[in-house]
Amino acid sequence: MKRHRKHVGLLDASLCSGCGFCVAVCPSNAISLIIRNGFYKVHVNETRCSGCKLCLKICPSISNSNKPISDFEQTRYNPLIGRYIAVFLSYAIDNELRLSASSGGCLTSLLIYALDKGLVDEVIVVLPDEKDPMYARAIATSDIGTIREAKGSKYTQIYMIDAVKRIIDFRNKRFAFVGLPCHIRALRNVEHVLKLQNIVIKLGLYCGNLPSARASEYLMYLYGIPEDRIKRISYRGLGWPGYLTIALVNGKKLCVPEPLYWGSGFGQYFCEKCCIFCSDHTAELADISFADPGGIKEVANDRLGHTLIVVRSKAGLKLLKAAERDGYITLRKIPDKYAIQGTTILKKIDKAQGIVYKLLKVRQKPRYGYAIPYQFQILIWLIDYIIGHKLAVNKKYWIFIPVWRRLSGIILYLLMKITPRKSHLTC
């Protein structure tokens, strides 16, 4: 494995999440992103590379900053969700925003509050890519209308480079950053290596996996929509759990319930192997983590939506309390156990096993820590992913995905019935 020591281009490509942070920090402009099977992947120009290894220090799959996070001191720790202060249930006071967001609109309300009160100069949010609706793009903005437009989940590949470069280049500006767990980890690495101090607040999203752009193409295939007729794709909104909304160039719209399209194979087979190995479901290095309120029965049928919040730092708690006081959000403390969801447990099961690497054909170990010992059942889940993923990467096999999805669901259900459940760590 010594040959990976020079730059990220020599890493196992399947471990690249496509976050693009290495591109943003490369002093030689030797790294770029290319699209491969709907995923953003790094490409390194060997003639430009100076061998400085900065990219290796930034990559969230193989590097983790050892810098102590001072705001995380004097917090509680749980091996499933990391360090935290408290768990809350929240929603935006603005009912229009609450209904149109993914889960209660709290995150968007906090961004608006931070700008209204002059706590930050710009925020990093994600919008659909205007050139290709199958992709998304992160931008830095101070416009409230743009922030409201950016609400909701983006279940596709996200181009982060321009936004990250702006943070690096404008060190006199104060930023709020919204990202997935891998983005937050890469950002912490950048902060440490480049000595950045201009990121005021880091807001992380719970993430099971990030589908490729091919996943959105697959949905268009399922619903018989030619790609050249698509104007915009919204993956959540219109209440909770929400709808996929496909806006067409002729003005018409198609709406599909979130559980229906996510369970079609879209959310299971179109992710990269780095997502399979990732153990950070809950954005453990964010100041505040945001999630759907899964498992909370009292709000399960409230279609307006609620936001589950894990507060991790003193800065995060201060922002939340201030936004509640000034009438932007509601805030109610709930038992810590609700922060642990089914995917949280799945992510924390040890996958650093020889048989797992052989099945996934990965030639090196990523940098992840697991909290739950290896279990045989994980192989069943991996086999389901491997077969489904092979169908997903080749469009001519998409016709078989619904068949395999139904068949694997039956097999997994039967296995769960006959396999004794093991207890897991709890808060």
JSON list of N, CA and C in Angstrom, two decimals, residues 35-62:
[
{"chain": "A", "resi": 35, "resn": "ILE", "atom": "N", "xyz": [-16.51, 12.64, -13.74]},
{"chain": "A", "resi": 35, "resn": "ILE", "atom": "CA", "xyz": [-17.72, 11.87, -13.45]},
{"chain": "A", "resi": 35, "resn": "ILE", "atom": "C", "xyz": [-17.54, 10.45, -13.97]},
{"chain": "A", "resi": 36, "resn": "ARG", "atom": "N", "xyz": [-17.73, 9.50, -13.07]},
{"chain": "A", "resi": 36, "resn": "ARG", "atom": "CA", "xyz": [-17.59, 8.09, -13.43]},
{"chain": "A", "resi": 36, "resn": "ARG", "atom": "C", "xyz": [-18.79, 7.32, -12.87]},
{"chain": "A", "resi": 37, "resn": "ASN", "atom": "N", "xyz": [-19.61, 6.77, -13.75]},
{"chain": "A", "resi": 37, "resn": "ASN", "atom": "CA", "xyz": [-20.82, 6.05, -13.34]},
{"chain": "A", "resi": 37, "resn": "ASN", "atom": "C", "xyz": [-21.73, 6.90, -12.45]},
{"chain": "A", "resi": 38, "resn": "GLY", "atom": "N", "xyz": [-21.77, 8.20, -12.72]},
{"chain": "A", "resi": 38, "resn": "GLY", "atom": "CA", "xyz": [-22.63, 9.09, -11.96]},
{"chain": "A", "resi": 38, "resn": "GLY", "atom": "C", "xyz": [-22.03, 9.60, -10.67]},
{"chain": "A", "resi": 39, "resn": "PHE", "atom": "N", "xyz": [-20.79, 9.21, -10.35]},
{"chain": "A", "resi": 39, "resn": "PHE", "atom": "CA", "xyz": [-20.10, 9.66, -9.14]},
{"chain": "A", "resi": 39, "resn": "PHE", "atom": "C", "xyz": [-19.02, 10.68, -9.50]},
{"chain": "A", "resi": 40, "resn": "TYR", "atom": "N", "xyz": [-18.85, 11.69, -8.64]},
{"chain": "A", "resi": 40, "resn": "TYR", "atom": "CA", "xyz": [-17.67, 12.53, -8.75]},
{"chain": "A", "resi": 40, "resn": "TYR", "atom": "C", "xyz": [-16.47, 11.76, -8.21]},
{"chain": "A", "resi": 41, "resn": "LYS", "atom": "N", "xyz": [-15.38, 11.73, -8.98]},
{"chain": "A", "resi": 41, "resn": "LYS", "atom": "CA", "xyz": [-14.16, 11.05, -8.58]},
{"chain": "A", "resi": 41, "resn": "LYS", "atom": "C", "xyz": [-12.96, 11.95, -8.87]},
{"chain": "A", "resi": 42, "resn": "VAL", "atom": "N", "xyz": [-11.91, 11.81, -8.06]},
{"chain": "A", "resi": 42, "resn": "VAL", "atom": "CA", "xyz": [-10.73, 12.65, -8.26]},
{"chain": "A", "resi": 42, "resn": "VAL", "atom": "C", "xyz": [-9.87, 12.13, -9.40]},
{"chain": "A", "resi": 43, "resn": "HIS", "atom": "N", "xyz": [-9.27, 13.06, -10.10]},
{"chain": "A", "resi": 43, "resn": "HIS", "atom": "CA", "xyz": [-8.29, 12.75, -11.15]},
{"chain": "A", "resi": 43, "resn": "HIS", "atom": "C", "xyz": [-7.07, 13.63, -10.90]},
{"chain": "A", "resi": 44, "resn": "VAL", "atom": "N", "xyz": [-5.89, 13.04, -10.86]},
{"chain": "A", "resi": 44, "resn": "VAL", "atom": "CA", "xyz": [-4.66, 13.78, -10.56]},
{"chain": "A", "resi": 44, "resn": "VAL", "atom": "C", "xyz": [-3.77, 13.85, -11.79]},
{"chain": "A", "resi": 45, "resn": "ASN", "atom": "N", "xyz": [-3.38, 15.06, -12.15]},
{"chain": "A", "resi": 45, "resn": "ASN", "atom": "CA", "xyz": [-2.41, 15.29, -13.22]},
{"chain": "A", "resi": 45, "resn": "ASN", "atom": "C", "xyz": [-1.01, 15.09, -12.64]},
{"chain": "A", "resi": 46, "resn": "GLU", "atom": "N", "xyz": [-0.40, 13.95, -12.97]},
{"chain": "A", "resi": 46, "resn": "GLU", "atom": "CA", "xyz": [0.90, 13.58, -12.38]},
{"chain": "A", "resi": 46, "resn": "GLU", "atom": "C", "xyz": [1.99, 14.62, -12.68]},
{"chain": "A", "resi": 47, "resn": "THR", "atom": "N", "xyz": [1.90, 15.25, -13.84]},
{"chain": "A", "resi": 47, "resn": "THR", "atom": "CA", "xyz": [2.95, 16.21, -14.21]},
{"chain": "A", "resi": 47, "resn": "THR", "atom": "C", "xyz": [2.89, 17.47, -13.36]},
{"chain": "A", "resi": 48, "resn": "ARG", "atom": "N", "xyz": [1.71, 17.80, -12.84]},
{"chain": "A", "resi": 48, "resn": "ARG", "atom": "CA", "xyz": [1.57, 18.98, -12.00]},
{"chain": "A", "resi": 48, "resn": "ARG", "atom": "C", "xyz": [1.79, 18.68, -10.52]},
{"chain": "A", "resi": 49, "resn": "CYS", "atom": "N", "xyz": [1.53, 17.45, -10.11]},
{"chain": "A", "resi": 49, "resn": "CYS", "atom": "CA", "xyz": [1.59, 17.09, -8.68]},
{"chain": "A", "resi": 49, "resn": "CYS", "atom": "C", "xyz": [3.00, 17.29, -8.13]},
{"chain": "A", "resi": 50, "resn": "SER", "atom": "N", "xyz": [3.10, 18.01, -7.02]},
{"chain": "A", "resi": 50, "resn": "SER", "atom": "CA", "xyz": [4.40, 18.26, -6.38]},
{"chain": "A", "resi": 50, "resn": "SER", "atom": "C", "xyz": [4.72, 17.24, -5.30]},
{"chain": "A", "resi": 51, "resn": "GLY", "atom": "N", "xyz": [3.75, 16.38, -5.00]},
{"chain": "A", "resi": 51, "resn": "GLY", "atom": "CA", "xyz": [3.97, 15.39, -3.95]},
{"chain": "A", "resi": 51, "resn": "GLY", "atom": "C", "xyz": [3.91, 15.95, -2.55]},
{"chain": "A", "resi": 52, "resn": "CYS", "atom": "N", "xyz": [3.19, 17.06, -2.35]},
{"chain": "A", "resi": 52, "resn": "CYS", "atom": "CA", "xyz": [3.13, 17.71, -1.03]},
{"chain": "A", "resi": 52, "resn": "CYS", "atom": "C", "xyz": [2.28, 16.93, -0.03]},
{"chain": "A", "resi": 53, "resn": "LYS", "atom": "N", "xyz": [1.42, 16.05, -0.53]},
{"chain": "A", "resi": 53, "resn": "LYS", "atom": "CA", "xyz": [0.58, 15.17, 0.29]},
{"chain": "A", "resi": 53, "resn": "LYS", "atom": "C", "xyz": [-0.51, 15.92, 1.07]},
{"chain": "A", "resi": 54, "resn": "LEU", "atom": "N", "xyz": [-0.74, 17.18, 0.70]},
{"chain": "A", "resi": 54, "resn": "LEU", "atom": "CA", "xyz": [-1.79, 17.93, 1.38]},
{"chain": "A", "resi": 54, "resn": "LEU", "atom": "C", "xyz": [-3.15, 17.27, 1.19]},
{"chain": "A", "resi": 55, "resn": "CYS", "atom": "N", "xyz": [-3.39, 16.75, 0.00]},
{"chain": "A", "resi": 55, "resn": "CYS", "atom": "CA", "xyz": [-4.67, 16.10, -0.30]},
{"chain": "A", "resi": 55, "resn": "CYS", "atom": "C", "xyz": [-4.92, 14.90, 0.61]},
{"chain": "A", "resi": 56, "resn": "LEU", "atom": "N", "xyz": [-3.85, 14.18, 0.94]},
{"chain": "A", "resi": 56, "resn": "LEU", "atom": "CA", "xyz": [-3.98, 13.01, 1.81]},
{"chain": "A", "resi": 56, "resn": "LEU", "atom": "C", "xyz": [-4.33, 13.41, 3.24]},
{"chain": "A", "resi": 57, "resn": "LYS", "atom": "N", "xyz": [-3.91, 14.61, 3.64]},
{"chain": "A", "resi": 57, "resn": "LYS", "atom": "CA", "xyz": [-4.22, 15.09, 4.98]},
{"chain": "A", "resi": 57, "resn": "LYS", "atom": "C", "xyz": [-5.66, 15.57, 5.09]},
{"chain": "A", "resi": 58, "resn": "ILE", "atom": "N", "xyz": [-6.27, 15.86, 3.93]},
{"chain": "A", "resi": 58, "resn": "ILE", "atom": "CA", "xyz": [-7.63, 16.41, 3.91]},
{"chain": "A", "resi": 58, "resn": "ILE", "atom": "C", "xyz": [-8.68, 15.33, 3.73]},
{"chain": "A", "resi": 59, "resn": "CYS", "atom": "N", "xyz": [-8.37, 14.28, 2.99]},
{"chain": "A", "resi": 59, "resn": "CYS", "atom": "CA", "xyz": [-9.34, 13.26, 2.61]},
{"chain": "A", "resi": 59, "resn": "CYS", "atom": "C", "xyz": [-10.06, 12.67, 3.82]},
{"chain": "A", "resi": 60, "resn": "PRO", "atom": "N", "xyz": [-11.40, 12.75, 3.87]},
{"chain": "A", "resi": 60, "resn": "PRO", "atom": "CA", "xyz": [-12.13, 12.24, 5.04]},
{"chain": "A", "resi": 60, "resn": "PRO", "atom": "C", "xyz": [-12.15, 10.72, 5.14]},
{"chain": "A", "resi": 61, "resn": "SER", "atom": "N", "xyz": [-11.84, 10.02, 4.05]},
{"chain": "A", "resi": 61, "resn": "SER", "atom": "CA", "xyz": [-11.85, 8.56, 4.09]},
{"chain": "A", "resi": 61, "resn": "SER", "atom": "C", "xyz": [-10.61, 7.97, 4.72]},
{"chain": "A", "resi": 62, "resn": "ILE", "atom": "N", "xyz": [-9.49, 8.73, 4.69]},
{"chain": "A", "resi": 62, "resn": "ILE", "atom": "CA", "xyz": [-8.24, 8.15, 5.19]},
{"chain": "A", "resi": 62, "resn": "ILE", "atom": "C", "xyz": [-7.57, 8.98, 6.26]}
]
